[in-house]
Amino acid sequence: MRSEIILAGAMVAAAIVGVRYIDAREPVPAAGDQLQAAAPATAPSVATSAFTAQNGWRAEVKITAARDSQFYVEADVNRRPAHFLVDTGASYVALRDSDARDAGVYTAWSDYNYPVRTANGETKAAFVTLGEMEIGDIRVRDVKAFILPDDQLSVNLLGMSFLSRLESVEARSGELVLRG
């Protein structure tokens, strides 16, 4: 179990470094970016804490793993709530079209011109920049994201375009700790 947690932490760190490198070199996603979606499970518990002089970070969010060992979280997109699966394998945040519209992000069919692979197969997505995303006391502005039709994405994905902008993402003992 301990080696799995260490391996997961190393994978998250490598993904963060990779996305930061890619973001610095290429502001637009490459064709065929992969997104993976899983069916949502029961809502896990989320605990938040703010900056303290002892630990030095601004905010911390702890997400308990769901029964299916995945991490699900409620996040605000432009101050509107949406349910997400934390997915370090997704290069970008991926939003269902209906949740994007709820957050005031509107796309036209002509905007869906980025080919992506999902668990449901290959499809086209719209590429946008979200004004802000918030989880607990962690807020990130100008988050790059894909918008996909609802029938192509069963749950929103919290990908590396958000996660790589945090101070740290750490998996340990059945919980995911986000610091930002």
Tab-separated table of N, CA and C in Angstrom, residues 1 36 41 69 83 107 125 139 143 165 168:
chain	number	residue	atom	x	y	z
A	1	MET	N	0.831	-1.192	0.000
A	1	MET	CA	0.000	0.000	0.000
A	1	MET	C	0.872	1.250	0.000
A	36	GLN	N	-10.257	11.037	-19.853
A	36	GLN	CA	-10.848	9.797	-19.370
A	36	GLN	C	-11.968	10.155	-18.419
A	41	ALA	N	-19.441	8.246	-8.235
A	41	ALA	CA	-19.823	7.402	-7.113
A	41	ALA	C	-20.381	8.287	-6.011
A	69	SER	N	-12.555	4.172	-5.056
A	69	SER	CA	-11.161	4.617	-4.905
A	69	SER	C	-10.819	5.834	-5.760
A	83	HIS	N	-19.871	19.140	-10.163
A	83	HIS	CA	-19.271	17.926	-9.607
A	83	HIS	C	-18.137	17.465	-10.532
A	107	THR	N	-20.866	28.137	-25.780
A	107	THR	CA	-20.129	27.804	-26.987
A	107	THR	C	-21.110	27.568	-28.130
A	125	ALA	N	-14.197	18.836	-29.172
A	125	ALA	CA	-14.439	19.653	-27.989
A	125	ALA	C	-14.165	21.116	-28.318
A	139	ARG	N	-8.525	29.078	-5.009
A	139	ARG	CA	-9.099	29.728	-6.188
A	139	ARG	C	-8.007	29.870	-7.252
A	143	VAL	N	-8.435	29.370	-16.095
A	143	VAL	CA	-8.148	27.943	-16.231
A	143	VAL	C	-8.545	27.486	-17.635
A	165	ARG	N	-1.465	24.188	-11.293
A	165	ARG	CA	-1.337	25.562	-10.811
A	165	ARG	C	-1.385	25.642	-9.282
A	168	SER	N	0.781	22.064	-4.356
A	168	SER	CA	1.052	20.624	-4.339
A	168	SER	C	-0.242	19.837	-4.402
